[in-house]
PDB file of C-alpha atoms in Angstrom:
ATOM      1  CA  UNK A   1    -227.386-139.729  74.624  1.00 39.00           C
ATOM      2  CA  UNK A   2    -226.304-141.131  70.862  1.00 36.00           C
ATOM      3  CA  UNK A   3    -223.848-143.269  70.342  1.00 36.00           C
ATOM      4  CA  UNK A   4    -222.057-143.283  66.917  1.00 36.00           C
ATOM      5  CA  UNK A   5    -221.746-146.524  65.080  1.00 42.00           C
ATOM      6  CA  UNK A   6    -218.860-147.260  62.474  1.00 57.00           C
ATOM      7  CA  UNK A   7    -219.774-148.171  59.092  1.00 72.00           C
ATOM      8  CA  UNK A   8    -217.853-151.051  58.367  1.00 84.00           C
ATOM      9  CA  UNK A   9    -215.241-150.785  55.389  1.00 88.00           C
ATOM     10  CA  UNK A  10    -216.423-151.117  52.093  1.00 88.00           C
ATOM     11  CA  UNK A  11    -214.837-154.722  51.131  1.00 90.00           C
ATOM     12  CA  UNK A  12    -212.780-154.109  47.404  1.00 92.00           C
ATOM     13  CA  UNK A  13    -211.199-156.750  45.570  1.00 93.00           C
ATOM     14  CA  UNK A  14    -208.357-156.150  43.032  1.00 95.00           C
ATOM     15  CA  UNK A  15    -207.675-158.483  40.286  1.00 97.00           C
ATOM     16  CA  UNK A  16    -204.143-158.359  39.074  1.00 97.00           C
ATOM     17  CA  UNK A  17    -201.381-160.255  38.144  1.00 97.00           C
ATOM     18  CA  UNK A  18    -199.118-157.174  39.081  1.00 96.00           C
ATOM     19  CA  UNK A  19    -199.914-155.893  42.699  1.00 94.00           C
ATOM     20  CA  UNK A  20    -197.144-153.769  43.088  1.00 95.00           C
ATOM     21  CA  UNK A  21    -198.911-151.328  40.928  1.00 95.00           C
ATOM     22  CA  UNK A  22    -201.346-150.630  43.776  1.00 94.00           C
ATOM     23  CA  UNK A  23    -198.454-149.766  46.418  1.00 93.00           C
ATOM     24  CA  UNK A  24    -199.520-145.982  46.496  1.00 91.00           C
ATOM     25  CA  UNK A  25    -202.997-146.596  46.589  1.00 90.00           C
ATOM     26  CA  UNK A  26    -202.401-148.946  49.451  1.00 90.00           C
ATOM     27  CA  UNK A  27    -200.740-146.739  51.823  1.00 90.00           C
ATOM     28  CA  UNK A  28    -203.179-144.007  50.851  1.00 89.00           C
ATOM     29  CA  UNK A  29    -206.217-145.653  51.658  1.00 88.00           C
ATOM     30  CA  UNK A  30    -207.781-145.296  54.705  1.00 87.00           C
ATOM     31  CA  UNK A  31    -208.015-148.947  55.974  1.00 84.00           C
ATOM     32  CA  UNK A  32    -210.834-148.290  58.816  1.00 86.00           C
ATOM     33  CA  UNK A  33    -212.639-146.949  55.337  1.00 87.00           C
ATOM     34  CA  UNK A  34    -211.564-149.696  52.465  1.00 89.00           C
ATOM     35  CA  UNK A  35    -210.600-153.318  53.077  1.00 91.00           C
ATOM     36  CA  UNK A  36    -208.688-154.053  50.017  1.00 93.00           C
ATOM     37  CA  UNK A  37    -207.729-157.987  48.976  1.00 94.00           C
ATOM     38  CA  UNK A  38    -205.830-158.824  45.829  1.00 96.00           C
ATOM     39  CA  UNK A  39    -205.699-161.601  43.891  1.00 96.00           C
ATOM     40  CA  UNK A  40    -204.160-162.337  40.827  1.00 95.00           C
ATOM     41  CA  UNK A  41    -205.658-164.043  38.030  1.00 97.00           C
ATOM     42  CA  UNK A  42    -209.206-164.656  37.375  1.00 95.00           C
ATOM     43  CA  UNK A  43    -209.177-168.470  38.315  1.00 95.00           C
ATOM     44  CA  UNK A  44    -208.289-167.077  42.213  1.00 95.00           C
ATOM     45  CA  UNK A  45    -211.249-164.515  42.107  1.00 94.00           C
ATOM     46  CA  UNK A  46    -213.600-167.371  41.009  1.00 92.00           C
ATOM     47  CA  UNK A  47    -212.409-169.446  44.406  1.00 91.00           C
ATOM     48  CA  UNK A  48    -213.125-166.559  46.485  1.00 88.00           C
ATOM     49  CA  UNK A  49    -216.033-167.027  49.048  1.00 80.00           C
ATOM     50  CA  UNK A  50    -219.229-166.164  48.228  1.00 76.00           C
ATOM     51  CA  UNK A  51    -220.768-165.623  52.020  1.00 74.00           C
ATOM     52  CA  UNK A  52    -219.736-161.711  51.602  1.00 78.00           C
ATOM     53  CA  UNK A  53    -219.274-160.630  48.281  1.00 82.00           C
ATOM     54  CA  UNK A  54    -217.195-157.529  47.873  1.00 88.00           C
ATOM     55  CA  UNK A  55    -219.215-153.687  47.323  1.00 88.00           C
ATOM     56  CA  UNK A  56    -216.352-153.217  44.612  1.00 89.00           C
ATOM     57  CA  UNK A  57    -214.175-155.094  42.104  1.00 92.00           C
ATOM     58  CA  UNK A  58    -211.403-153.786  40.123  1.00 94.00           C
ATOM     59  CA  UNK A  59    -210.140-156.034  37.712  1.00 96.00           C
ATOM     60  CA  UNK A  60    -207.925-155.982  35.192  1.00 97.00           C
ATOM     61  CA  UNK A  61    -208.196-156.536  31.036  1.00 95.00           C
ATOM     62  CA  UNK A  62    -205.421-158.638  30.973  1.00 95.00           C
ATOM     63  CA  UNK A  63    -204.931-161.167  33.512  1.00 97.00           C
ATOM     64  CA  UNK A  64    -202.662-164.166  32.776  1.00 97.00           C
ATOM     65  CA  UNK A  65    -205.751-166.804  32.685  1.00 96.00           C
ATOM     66  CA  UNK A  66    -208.390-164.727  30.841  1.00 96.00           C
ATOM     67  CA  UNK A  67    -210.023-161.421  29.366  1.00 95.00           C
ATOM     68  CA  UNK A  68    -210.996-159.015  32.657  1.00 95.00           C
ATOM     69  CA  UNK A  69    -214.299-158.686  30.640  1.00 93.00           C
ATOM     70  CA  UNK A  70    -214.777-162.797  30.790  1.00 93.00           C
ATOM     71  CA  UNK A  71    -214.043-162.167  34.541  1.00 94.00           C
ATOM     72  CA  UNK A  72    -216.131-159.306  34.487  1.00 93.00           C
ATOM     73  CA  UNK A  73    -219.145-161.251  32.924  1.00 89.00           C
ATOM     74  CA  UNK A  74    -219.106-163.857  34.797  1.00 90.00           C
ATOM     75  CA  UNK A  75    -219.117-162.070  38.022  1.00 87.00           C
ATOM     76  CA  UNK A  76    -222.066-159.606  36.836  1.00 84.00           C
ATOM     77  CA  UNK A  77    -223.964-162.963  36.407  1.00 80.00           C
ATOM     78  CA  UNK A  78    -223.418-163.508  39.882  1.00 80.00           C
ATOM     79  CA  UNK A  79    -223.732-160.876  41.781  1.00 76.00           C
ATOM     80  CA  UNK A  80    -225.704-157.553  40.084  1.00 74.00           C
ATOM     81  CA  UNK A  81    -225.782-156.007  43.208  1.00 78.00           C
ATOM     82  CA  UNK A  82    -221.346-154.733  43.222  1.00 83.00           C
ATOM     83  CA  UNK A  83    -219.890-151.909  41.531  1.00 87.00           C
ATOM     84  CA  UNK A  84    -217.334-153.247  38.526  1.00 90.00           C
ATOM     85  CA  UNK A  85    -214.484-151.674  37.230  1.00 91.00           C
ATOM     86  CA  UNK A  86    -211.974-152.842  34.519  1.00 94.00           C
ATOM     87  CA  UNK A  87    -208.493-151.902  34.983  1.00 95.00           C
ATOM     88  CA  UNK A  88    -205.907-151.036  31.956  1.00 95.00           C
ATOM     89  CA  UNK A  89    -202.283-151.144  32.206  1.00 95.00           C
ATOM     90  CA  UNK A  90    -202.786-148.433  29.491  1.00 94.00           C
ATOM     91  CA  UNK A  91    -205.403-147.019  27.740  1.00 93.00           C
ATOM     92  CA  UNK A  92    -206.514-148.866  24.483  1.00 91.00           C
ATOM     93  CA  UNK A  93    -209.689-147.741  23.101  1.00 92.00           C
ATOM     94  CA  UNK A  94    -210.714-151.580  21.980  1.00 92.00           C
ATOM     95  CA  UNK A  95    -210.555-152.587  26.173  1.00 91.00           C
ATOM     96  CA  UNK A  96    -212.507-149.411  27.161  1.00 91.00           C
ATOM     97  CA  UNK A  97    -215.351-151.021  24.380  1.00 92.00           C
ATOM     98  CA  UNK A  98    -214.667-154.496  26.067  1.00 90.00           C
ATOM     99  CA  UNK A  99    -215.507-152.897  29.452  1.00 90.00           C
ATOM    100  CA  UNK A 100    -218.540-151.014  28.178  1.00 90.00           C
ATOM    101  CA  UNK A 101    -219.879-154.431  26.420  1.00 90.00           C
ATOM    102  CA  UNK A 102    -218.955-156.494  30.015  1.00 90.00           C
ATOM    103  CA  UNK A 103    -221.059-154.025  31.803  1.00 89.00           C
ATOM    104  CA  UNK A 104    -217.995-152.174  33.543  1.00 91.00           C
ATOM    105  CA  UNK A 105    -219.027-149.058  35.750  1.00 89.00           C
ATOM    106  CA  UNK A 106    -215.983-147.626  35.212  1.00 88.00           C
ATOM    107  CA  UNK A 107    -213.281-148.272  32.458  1.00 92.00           C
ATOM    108  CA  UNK A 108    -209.784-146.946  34.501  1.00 91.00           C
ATOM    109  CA  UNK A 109    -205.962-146.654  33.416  1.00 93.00           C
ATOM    110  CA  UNK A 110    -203.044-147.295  35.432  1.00 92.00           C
ATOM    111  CA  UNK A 111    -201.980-145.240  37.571  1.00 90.00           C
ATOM    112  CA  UNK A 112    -204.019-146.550  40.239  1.00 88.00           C
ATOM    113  CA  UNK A 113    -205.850-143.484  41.995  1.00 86.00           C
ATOM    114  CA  UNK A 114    -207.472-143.300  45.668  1.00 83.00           C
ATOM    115  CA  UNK A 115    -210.289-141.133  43.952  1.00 83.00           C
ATOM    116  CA  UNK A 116    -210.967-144.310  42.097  1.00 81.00           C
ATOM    117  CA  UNK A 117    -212.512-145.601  45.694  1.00 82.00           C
ATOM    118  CA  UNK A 118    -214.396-142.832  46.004  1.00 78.00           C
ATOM    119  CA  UNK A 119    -215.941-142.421  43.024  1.00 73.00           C
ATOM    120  CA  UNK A 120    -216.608-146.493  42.379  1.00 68.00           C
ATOM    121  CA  UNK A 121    -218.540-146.300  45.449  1.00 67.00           C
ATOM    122  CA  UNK A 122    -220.512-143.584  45.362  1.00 66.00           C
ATOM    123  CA  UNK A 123    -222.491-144.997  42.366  1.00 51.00           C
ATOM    124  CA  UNK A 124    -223.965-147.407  45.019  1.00 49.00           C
ATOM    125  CA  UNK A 125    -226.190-145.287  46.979  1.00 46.00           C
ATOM    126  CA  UNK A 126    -226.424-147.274  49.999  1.00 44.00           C
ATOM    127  CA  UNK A 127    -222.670-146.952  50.234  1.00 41.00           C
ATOM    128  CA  UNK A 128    -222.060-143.646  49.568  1.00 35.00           C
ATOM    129  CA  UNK A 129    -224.938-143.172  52.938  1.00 36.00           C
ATOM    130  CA  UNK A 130    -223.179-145.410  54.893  1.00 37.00           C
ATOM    131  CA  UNK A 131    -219.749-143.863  54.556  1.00 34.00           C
ATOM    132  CA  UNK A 132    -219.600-139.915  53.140  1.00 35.00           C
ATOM    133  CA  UNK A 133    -220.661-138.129  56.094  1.00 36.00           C
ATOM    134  CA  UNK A 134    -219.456-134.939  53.649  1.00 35.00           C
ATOM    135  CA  UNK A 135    -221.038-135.230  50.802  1.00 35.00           C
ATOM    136  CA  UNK A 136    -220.393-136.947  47.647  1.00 35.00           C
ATOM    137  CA  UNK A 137    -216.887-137.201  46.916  1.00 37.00           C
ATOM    138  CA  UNK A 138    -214.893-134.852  44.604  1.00 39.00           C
ATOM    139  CA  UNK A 139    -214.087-135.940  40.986  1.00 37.00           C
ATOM    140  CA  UNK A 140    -210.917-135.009  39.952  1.00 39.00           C
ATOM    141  CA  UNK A 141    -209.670-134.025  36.511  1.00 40.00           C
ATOM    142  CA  UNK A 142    -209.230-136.839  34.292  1.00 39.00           C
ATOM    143  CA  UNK A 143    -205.376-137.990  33.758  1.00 42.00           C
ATOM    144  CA  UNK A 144    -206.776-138.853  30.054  1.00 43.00           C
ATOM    145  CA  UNK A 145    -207.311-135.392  28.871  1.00 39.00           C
ATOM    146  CA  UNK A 146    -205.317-134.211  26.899  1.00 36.00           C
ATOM    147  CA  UNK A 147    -203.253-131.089  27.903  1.00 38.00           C
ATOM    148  CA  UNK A 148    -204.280-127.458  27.227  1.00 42.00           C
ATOM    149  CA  UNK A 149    -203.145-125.908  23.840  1.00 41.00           C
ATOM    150  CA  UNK A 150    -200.570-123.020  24.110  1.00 43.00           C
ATOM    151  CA  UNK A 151    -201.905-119.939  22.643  1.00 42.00           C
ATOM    152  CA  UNK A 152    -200.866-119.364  18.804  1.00 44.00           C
ATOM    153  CA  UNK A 153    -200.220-116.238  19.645  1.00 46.00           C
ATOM    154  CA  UNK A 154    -196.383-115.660  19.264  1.00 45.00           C
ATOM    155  CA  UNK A 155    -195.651-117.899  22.643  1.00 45.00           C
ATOM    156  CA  UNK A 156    -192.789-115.764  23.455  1.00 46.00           C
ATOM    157  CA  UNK A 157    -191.386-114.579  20.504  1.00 47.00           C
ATOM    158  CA  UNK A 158    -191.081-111.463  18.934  1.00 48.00           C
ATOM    159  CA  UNK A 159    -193.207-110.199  15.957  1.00 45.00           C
ATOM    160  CA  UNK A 160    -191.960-109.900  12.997  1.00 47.00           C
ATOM    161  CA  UNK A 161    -191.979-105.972  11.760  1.00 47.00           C
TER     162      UNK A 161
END
């Protein structure tokens, strides 16, 4: 006879001044999946305990005490072994550089997304075995594409005779 074993959650820490943002994603998130904890400015995520550090961080570019990259650094000096992702309020090209130059996974814009979970952790391999009994997980369409051109056609009108 087997027994199953739960996986525990995968441990995520959010870095952000505005926590609000993450209301959907919260109540969309399977908690016996994700254990999320916010915090919300770099100087807080420095104090946090280093017994269990988290499988995923999303922080983001501009917290009221410092760069997300600085945080970001700093962290990757730390602990190599998490997933990082920076988070924009928007999307400007110079903090999607920042993020690649910090060592970011993933560069991400607001709207905060449950795929984002998904995906962040199914770069880590021992994660993605532990909890994706299905598979890897599906990527979605990006939100930053931009939409599809109509057809120059006549788009409804009449042709000229």
């Amino acid at each position: 006879l087997m027994t199953a074993t739960k996986a525990s959650p995968i441990q995520v820490v959010i870095v952000d001044a505005r926590p609000d943002d993450y209301d959907a994603l919260r109540r969309q998130t399977d908690a016996s999946a994700y254990q999320l904890q916010f915090v919300d400015c770099g100087e807080e995520a420095l104090r946090l305990p280093r017994q269990s550090p988290p499988d995923l961080w999303l922080i983001n570019t501009r917290l009221p005490d410092m760069a997300g990259a600085e945080l970001l650094a700093t962290f990757r000096g730390i602990d190599r072994g998490a997933t990082y992702g920076l988070v924009g309020d928007a999307y400007y090209p110079e903090d999607e550089v920042a993020a690649r130059r910090a060592g970011a996974a993933l560069y991400l814009c607001k709207p905060p997304q449950t795929d984002w979970l998904r995906v962040c952790t199914a770069r880590r391999p021992g994660v993605l075995a532990a909890h994706s009994a299905h598979g890897p997980p599906p990527v979605a369409p990006s939100s930053c594409q931009p939409p599809a051109r109509a057809s120059p056609k006549t788009n409804g009108a009449k042709p000229d005779l």
